[in-house]
Coordinates of N, CA, C and O in Angstrom, one line a residue:
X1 N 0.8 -1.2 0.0 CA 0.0 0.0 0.0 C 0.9 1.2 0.0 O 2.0 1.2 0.6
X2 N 0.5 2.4 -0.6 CA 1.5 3.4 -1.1 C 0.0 4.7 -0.6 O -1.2 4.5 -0.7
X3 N 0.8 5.6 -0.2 CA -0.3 6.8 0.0 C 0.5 7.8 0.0 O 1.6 7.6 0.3
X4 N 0.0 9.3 -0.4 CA 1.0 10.9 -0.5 C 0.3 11.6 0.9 O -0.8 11.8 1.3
X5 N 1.8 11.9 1.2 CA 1.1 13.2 2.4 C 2.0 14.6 1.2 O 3.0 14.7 0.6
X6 N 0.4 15.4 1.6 CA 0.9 16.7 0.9 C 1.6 17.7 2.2 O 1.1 17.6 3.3
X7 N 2.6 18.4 2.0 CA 3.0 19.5 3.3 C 1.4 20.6 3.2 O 0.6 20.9 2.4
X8 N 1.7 20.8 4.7 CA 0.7 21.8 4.5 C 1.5 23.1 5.1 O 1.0 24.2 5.2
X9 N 2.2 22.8 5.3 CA 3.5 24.4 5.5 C 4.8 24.0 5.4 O 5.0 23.0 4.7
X10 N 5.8 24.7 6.0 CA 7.5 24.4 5.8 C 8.0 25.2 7.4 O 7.6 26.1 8.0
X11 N 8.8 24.5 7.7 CA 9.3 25.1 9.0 C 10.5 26.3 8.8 O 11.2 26.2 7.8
X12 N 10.7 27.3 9.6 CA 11.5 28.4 9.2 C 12.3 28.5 10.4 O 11.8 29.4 11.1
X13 N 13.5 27.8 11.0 CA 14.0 27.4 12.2 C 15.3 27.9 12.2 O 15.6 28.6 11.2
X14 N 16.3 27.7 13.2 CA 17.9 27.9 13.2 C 18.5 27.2 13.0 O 19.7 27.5 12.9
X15 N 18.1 25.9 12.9 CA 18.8 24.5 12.7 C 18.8 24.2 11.0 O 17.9 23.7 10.3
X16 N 20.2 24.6 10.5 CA 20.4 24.3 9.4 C 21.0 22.8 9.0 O 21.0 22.7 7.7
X17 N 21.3 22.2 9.4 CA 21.3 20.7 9.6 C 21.4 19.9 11.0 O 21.8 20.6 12.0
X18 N 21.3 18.7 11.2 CA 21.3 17.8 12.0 C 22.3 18.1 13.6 O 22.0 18.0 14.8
X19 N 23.8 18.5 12.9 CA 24.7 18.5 14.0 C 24.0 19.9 15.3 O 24.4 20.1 16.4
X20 N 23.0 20.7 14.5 CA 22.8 21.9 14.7 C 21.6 21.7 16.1 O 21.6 22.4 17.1
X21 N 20.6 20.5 15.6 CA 19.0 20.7 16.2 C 19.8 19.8 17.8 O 20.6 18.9 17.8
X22 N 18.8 20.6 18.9 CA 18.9 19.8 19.6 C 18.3 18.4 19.8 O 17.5 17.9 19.1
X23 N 18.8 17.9 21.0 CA 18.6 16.2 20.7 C 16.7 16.0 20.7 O 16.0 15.3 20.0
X24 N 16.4 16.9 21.8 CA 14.8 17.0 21.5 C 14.4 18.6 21.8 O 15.1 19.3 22.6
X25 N 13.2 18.9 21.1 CA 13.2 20.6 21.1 C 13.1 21.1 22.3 O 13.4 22.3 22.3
X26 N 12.7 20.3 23.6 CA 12.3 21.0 24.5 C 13.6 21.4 25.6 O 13.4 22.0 26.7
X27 N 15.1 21.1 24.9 CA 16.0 21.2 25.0 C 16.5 22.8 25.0 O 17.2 23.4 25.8
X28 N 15.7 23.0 23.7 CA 16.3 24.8 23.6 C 14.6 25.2 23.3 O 13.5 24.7 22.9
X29 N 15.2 26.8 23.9 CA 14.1 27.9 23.6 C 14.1 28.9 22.7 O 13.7 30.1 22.7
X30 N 14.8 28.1 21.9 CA 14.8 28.8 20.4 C 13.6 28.8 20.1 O 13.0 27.8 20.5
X31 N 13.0 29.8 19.4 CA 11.9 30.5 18.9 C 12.4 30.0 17.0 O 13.4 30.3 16.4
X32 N 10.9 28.9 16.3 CA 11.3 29.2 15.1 C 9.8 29.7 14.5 O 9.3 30.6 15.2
X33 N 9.1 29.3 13.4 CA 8.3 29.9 12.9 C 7.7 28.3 11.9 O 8.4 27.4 11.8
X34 N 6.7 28.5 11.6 CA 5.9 27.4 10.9 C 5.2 28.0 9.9 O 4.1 28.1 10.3
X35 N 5.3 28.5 8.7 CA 4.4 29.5 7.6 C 3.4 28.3 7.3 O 3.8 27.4 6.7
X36 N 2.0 28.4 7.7 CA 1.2 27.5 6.9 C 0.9 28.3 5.3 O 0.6 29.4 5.2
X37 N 1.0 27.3 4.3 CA 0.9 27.5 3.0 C -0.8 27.8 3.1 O -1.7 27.1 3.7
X38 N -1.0 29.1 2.1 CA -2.1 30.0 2.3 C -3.4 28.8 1.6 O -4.5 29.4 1.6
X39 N -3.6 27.6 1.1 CA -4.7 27.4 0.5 C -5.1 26.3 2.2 O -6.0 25.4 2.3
X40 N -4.3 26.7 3.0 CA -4.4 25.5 4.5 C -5.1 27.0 5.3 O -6.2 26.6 5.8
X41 N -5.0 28.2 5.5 CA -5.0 29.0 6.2 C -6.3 29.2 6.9 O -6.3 29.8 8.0
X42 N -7.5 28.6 6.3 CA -8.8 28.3 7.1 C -8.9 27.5 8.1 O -9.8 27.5 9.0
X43 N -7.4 26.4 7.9 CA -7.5 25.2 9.4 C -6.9 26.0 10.4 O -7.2 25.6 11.5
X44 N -6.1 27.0 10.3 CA -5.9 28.0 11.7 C -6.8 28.9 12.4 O -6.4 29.8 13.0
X45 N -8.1 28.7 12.3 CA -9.3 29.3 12.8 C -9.3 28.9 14.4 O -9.9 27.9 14.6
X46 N -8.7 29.4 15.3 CA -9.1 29.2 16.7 C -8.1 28.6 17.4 O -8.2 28.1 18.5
X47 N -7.2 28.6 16.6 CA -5.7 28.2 17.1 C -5.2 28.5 18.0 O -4.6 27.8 18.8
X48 N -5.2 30.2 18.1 CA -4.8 31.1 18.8 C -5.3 30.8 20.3 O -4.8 31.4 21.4
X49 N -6.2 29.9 20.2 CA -6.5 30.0 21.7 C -5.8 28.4 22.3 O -6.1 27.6 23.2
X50 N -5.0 28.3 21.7 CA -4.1 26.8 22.4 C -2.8 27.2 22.7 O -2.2 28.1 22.0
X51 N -2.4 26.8 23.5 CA -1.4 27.3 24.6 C 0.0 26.2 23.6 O 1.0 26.7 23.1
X52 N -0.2 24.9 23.5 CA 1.0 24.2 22.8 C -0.2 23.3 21.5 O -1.5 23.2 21.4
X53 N 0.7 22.9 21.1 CA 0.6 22.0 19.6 C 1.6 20.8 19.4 O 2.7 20.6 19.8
X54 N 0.8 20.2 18.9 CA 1.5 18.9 18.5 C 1.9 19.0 17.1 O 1.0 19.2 16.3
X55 N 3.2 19.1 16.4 CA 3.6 19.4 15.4 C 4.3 17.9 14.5 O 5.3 17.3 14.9
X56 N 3.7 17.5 13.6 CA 3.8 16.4 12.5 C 4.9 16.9 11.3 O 4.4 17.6 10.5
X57 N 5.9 16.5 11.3 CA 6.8 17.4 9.8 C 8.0 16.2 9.5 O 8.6 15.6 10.3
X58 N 8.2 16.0 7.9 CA 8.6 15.4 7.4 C 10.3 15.9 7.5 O 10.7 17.0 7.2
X59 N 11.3 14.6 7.9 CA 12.5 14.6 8.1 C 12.8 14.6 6.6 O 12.6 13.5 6.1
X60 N 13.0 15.3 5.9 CA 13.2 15.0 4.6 C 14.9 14.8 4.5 O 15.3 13.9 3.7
X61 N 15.8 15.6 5.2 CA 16.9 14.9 5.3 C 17.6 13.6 5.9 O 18.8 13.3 5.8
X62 N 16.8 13.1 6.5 CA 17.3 11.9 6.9 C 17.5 10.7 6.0 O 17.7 10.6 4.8
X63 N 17.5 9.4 7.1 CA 17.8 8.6 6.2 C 17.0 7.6 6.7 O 16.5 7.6 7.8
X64 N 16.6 6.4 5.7 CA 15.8 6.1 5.5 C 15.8 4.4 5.7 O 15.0 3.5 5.8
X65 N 16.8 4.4 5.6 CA 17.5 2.6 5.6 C 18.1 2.6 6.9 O 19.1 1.9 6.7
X66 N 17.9 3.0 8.3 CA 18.3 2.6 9.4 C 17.4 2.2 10.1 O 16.4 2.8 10.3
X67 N 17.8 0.7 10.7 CA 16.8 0.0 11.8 C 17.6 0.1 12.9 O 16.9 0.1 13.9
X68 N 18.9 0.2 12.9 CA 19.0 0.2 14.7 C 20.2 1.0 14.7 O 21.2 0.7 14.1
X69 N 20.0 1.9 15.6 CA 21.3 3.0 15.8 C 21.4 3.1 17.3 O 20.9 2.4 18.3
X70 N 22.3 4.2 17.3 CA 22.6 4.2 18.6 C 22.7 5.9 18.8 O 23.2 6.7 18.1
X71 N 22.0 5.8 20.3 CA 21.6 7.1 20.8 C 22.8 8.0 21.4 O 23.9 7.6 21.6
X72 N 22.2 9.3 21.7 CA 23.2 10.0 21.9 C 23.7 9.5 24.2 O 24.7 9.8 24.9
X73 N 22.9 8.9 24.4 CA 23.2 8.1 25.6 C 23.6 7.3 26.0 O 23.4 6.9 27.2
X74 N 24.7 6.4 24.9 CA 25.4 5.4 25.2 C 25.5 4.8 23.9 O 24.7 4.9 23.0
X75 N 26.5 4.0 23.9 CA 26.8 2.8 22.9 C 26.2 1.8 22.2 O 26.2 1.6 21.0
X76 N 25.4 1.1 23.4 CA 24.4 0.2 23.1 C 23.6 0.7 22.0 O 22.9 1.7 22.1
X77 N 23.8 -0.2 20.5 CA 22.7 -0.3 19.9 C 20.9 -0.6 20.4 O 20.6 -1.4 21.3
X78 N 20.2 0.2 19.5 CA 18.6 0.3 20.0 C 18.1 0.1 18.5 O 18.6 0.7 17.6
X79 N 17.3 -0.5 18.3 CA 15.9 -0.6 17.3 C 15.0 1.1 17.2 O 14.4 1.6 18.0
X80 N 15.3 1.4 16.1 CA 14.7 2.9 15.6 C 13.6 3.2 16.5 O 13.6 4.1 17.3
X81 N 12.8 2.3 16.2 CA 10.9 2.3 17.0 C 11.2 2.5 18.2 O 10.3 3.0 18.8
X82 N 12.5 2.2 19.0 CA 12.3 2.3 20.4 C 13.6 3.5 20.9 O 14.3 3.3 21.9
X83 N 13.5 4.8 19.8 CA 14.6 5.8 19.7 C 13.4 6.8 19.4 O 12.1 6.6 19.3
X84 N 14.1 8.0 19.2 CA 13.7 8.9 18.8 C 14.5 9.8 17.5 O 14.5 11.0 17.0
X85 N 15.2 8.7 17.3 CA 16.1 9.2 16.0 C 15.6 9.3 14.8 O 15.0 8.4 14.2
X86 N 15.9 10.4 14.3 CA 15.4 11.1 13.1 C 15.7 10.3 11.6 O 15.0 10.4 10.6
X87 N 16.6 9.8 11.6 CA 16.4 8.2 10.9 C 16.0 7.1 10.6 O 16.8 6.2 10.7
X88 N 14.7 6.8 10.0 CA 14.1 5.9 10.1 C 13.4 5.3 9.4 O 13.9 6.0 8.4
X89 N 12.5 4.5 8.7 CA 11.9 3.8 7.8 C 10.9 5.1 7.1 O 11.0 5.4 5.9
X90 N 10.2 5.7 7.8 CA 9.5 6.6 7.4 C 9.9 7.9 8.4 O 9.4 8.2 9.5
X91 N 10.8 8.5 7.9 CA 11.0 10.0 9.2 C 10.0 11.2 8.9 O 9.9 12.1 8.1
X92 N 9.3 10.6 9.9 CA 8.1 11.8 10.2 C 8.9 12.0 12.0 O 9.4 11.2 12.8
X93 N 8.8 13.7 12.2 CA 9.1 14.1 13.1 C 7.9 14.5 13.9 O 7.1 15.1 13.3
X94 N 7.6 14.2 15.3 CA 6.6 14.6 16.2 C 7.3 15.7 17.6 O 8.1 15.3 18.5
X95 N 6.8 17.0 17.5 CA 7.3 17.7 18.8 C 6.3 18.6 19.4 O 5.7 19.5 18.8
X96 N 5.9 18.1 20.7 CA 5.3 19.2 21.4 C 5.8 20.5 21.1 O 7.0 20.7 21.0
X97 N 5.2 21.3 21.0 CA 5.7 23.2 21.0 C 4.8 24.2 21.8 O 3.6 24.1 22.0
X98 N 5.5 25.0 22.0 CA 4.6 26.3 22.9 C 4.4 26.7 21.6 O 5.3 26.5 20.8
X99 N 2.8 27.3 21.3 CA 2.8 28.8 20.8 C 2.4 29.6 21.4 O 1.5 29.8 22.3
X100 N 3.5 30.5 20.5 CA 4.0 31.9 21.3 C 3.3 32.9 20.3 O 3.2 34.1 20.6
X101 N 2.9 32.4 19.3 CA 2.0 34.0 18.2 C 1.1 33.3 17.5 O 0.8 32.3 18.0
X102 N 0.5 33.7 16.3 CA -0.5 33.4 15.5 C -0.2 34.8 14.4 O -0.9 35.8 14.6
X103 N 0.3 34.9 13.7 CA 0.5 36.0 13.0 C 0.0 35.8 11.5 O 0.8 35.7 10.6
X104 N -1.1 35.7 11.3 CA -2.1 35.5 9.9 C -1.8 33.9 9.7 O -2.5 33.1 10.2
X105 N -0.6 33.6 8.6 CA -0.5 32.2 8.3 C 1.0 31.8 8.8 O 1.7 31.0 8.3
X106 N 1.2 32.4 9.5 CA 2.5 32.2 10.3 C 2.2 31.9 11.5 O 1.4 32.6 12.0
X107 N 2.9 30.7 12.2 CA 2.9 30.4 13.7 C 4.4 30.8 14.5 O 5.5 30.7 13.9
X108 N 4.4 31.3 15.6 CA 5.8 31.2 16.3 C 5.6 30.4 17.5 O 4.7 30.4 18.3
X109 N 6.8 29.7 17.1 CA 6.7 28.4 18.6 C 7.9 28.3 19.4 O 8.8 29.1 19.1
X110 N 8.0 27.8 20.1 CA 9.8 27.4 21.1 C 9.2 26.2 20.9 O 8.1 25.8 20.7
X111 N 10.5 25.4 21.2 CA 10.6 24.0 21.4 C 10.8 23.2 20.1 O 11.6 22.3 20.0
X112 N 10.2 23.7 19.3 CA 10.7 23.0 17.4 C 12.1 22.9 17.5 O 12.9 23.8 17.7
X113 N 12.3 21.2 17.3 CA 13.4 21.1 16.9 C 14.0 20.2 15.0 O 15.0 19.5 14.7
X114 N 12.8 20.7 14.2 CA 13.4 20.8 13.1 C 14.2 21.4 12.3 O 14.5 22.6 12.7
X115 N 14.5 20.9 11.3 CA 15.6 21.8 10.4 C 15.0 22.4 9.6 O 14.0 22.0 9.0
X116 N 15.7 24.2 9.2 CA 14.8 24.7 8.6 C 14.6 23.9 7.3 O 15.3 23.0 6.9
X117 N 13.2 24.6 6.7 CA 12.9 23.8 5.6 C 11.8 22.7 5.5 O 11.4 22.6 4.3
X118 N 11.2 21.9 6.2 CA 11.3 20.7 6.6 C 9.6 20.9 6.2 O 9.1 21.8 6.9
X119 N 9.1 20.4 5.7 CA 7.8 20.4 5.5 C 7.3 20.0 6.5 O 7.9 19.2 7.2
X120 N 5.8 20.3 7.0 CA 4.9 20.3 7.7 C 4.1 19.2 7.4 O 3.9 19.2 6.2
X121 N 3.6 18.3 8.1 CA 2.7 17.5 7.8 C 1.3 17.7 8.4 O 0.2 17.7 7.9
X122 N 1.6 17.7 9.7 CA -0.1 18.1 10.1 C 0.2 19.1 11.5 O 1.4 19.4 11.9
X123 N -0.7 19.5 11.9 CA -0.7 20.0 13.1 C -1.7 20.0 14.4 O -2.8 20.1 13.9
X124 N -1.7 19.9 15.4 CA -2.7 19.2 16.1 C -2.6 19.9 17.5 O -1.4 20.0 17.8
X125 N -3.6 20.4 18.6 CA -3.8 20.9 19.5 C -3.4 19.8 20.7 O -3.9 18.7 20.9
X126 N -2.3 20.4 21.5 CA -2.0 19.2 22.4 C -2.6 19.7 23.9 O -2.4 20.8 24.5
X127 N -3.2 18.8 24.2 CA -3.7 18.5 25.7 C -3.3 18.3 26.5 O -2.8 17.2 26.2
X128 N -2.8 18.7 28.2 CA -2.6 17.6 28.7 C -3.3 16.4 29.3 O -3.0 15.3 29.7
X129 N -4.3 16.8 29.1 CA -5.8 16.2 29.9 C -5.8 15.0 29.5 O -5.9 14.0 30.2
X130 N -5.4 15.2 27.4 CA -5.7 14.0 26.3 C -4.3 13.2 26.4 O -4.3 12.0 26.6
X131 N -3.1 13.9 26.2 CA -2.0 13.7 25.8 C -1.0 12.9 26.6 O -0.2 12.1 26.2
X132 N -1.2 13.3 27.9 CA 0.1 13.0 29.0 C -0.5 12.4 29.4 O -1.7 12.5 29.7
X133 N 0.8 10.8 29.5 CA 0.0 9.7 30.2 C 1.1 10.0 31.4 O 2.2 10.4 31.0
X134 N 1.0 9.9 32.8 CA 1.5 10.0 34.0 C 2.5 8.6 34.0 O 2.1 7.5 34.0
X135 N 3.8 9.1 34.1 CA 4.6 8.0 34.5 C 5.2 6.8 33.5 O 5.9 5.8 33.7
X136 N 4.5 7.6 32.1 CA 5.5 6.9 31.2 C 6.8 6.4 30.9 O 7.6 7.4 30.8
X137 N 7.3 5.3 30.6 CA 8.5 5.3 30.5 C 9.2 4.7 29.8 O 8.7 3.6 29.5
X138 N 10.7 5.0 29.2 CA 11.4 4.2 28.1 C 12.0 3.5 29.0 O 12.6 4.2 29.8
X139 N 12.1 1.9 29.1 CA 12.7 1.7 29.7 C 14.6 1.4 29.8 O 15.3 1.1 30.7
X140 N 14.7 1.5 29.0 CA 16.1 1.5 28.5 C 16.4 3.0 28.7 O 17.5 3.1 29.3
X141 N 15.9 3.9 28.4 CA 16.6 5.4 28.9 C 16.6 5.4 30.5 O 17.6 5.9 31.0
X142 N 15.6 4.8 31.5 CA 15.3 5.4 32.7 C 17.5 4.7 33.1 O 18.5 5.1 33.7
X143 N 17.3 3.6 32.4 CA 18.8 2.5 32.8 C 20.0 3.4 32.8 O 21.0 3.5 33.5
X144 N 19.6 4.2 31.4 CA 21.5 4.7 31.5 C 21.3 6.5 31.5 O 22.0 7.4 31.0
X145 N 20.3 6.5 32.1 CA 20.4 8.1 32.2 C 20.2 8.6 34.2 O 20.0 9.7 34.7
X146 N 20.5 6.9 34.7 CA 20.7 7.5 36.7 C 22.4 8.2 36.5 O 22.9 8.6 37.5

């Protein structure tokens, strides 16, 4: 089965490649920008009143043929699915973000940690109510991150 995701914006960030983004956005409070492309600009109707977002955008620089790498926490190889590496069978990127504006078809967020450029795939109002499950955990990170 084969299906197209169209972008529905492009990210406008400081991270001009990989060595640059941090490891996850909530890392830095870099401030980037999300331009939604103007024929989307009716799905930002009432946006402005959500405090963060769930941001969907395609790793288009990555790579595509890695199953198991290894994280920036140790040696030990890990299985992609159970990483958060930007490398992967399909690199779609997922990051919580503050928004910080609503400026017509322009969003400004902190916490994006894509590279500029990077198409948008969807975007989605994050909850905690819906979102945060209490006490989640990787368990292989909780091991080598005491």
């Amino acid at each position: 089965m084969e299906f197209t995701l169209k972008p529905v914006g492009v990210v406008r960030s400081p991270y001009k490649d990989f060595s640059q983004a941090p490891y996850q956005g909530r890392f830095s409070d870099a401030v980037s920008e999300i331009e939604v492309f103007e024929q989307f600009s009716p799905a930002l109707k009432d946006l402005e009143t959500c405090t963060h977002l769930i941001v969907l955008y395609w790793l288009d620089r990555a790579r595509r043929d890695v199953l198991v790498t290894r994280t920036p926490y140790g040696e030990e190889e890990r299985g992609v699915f159970a990483t958060r590496s930007p490398h992967r069978p399909n690199p779609i990127g997922f990051c919580v973000v503050e928004l910080l504006e609503v400026r017509g078809n322009v969003l400004r967020v902190r916490w994006l940690d894509a590279l500029d450029g990077s198409p948008v795939v969807d975007i989605k109002p994050y909850s905690s109510d819906i979102d945060s499950v209490e006490n989640a955990v990787i368990g292989w990170f909780r091991e080598v991150s005491k």
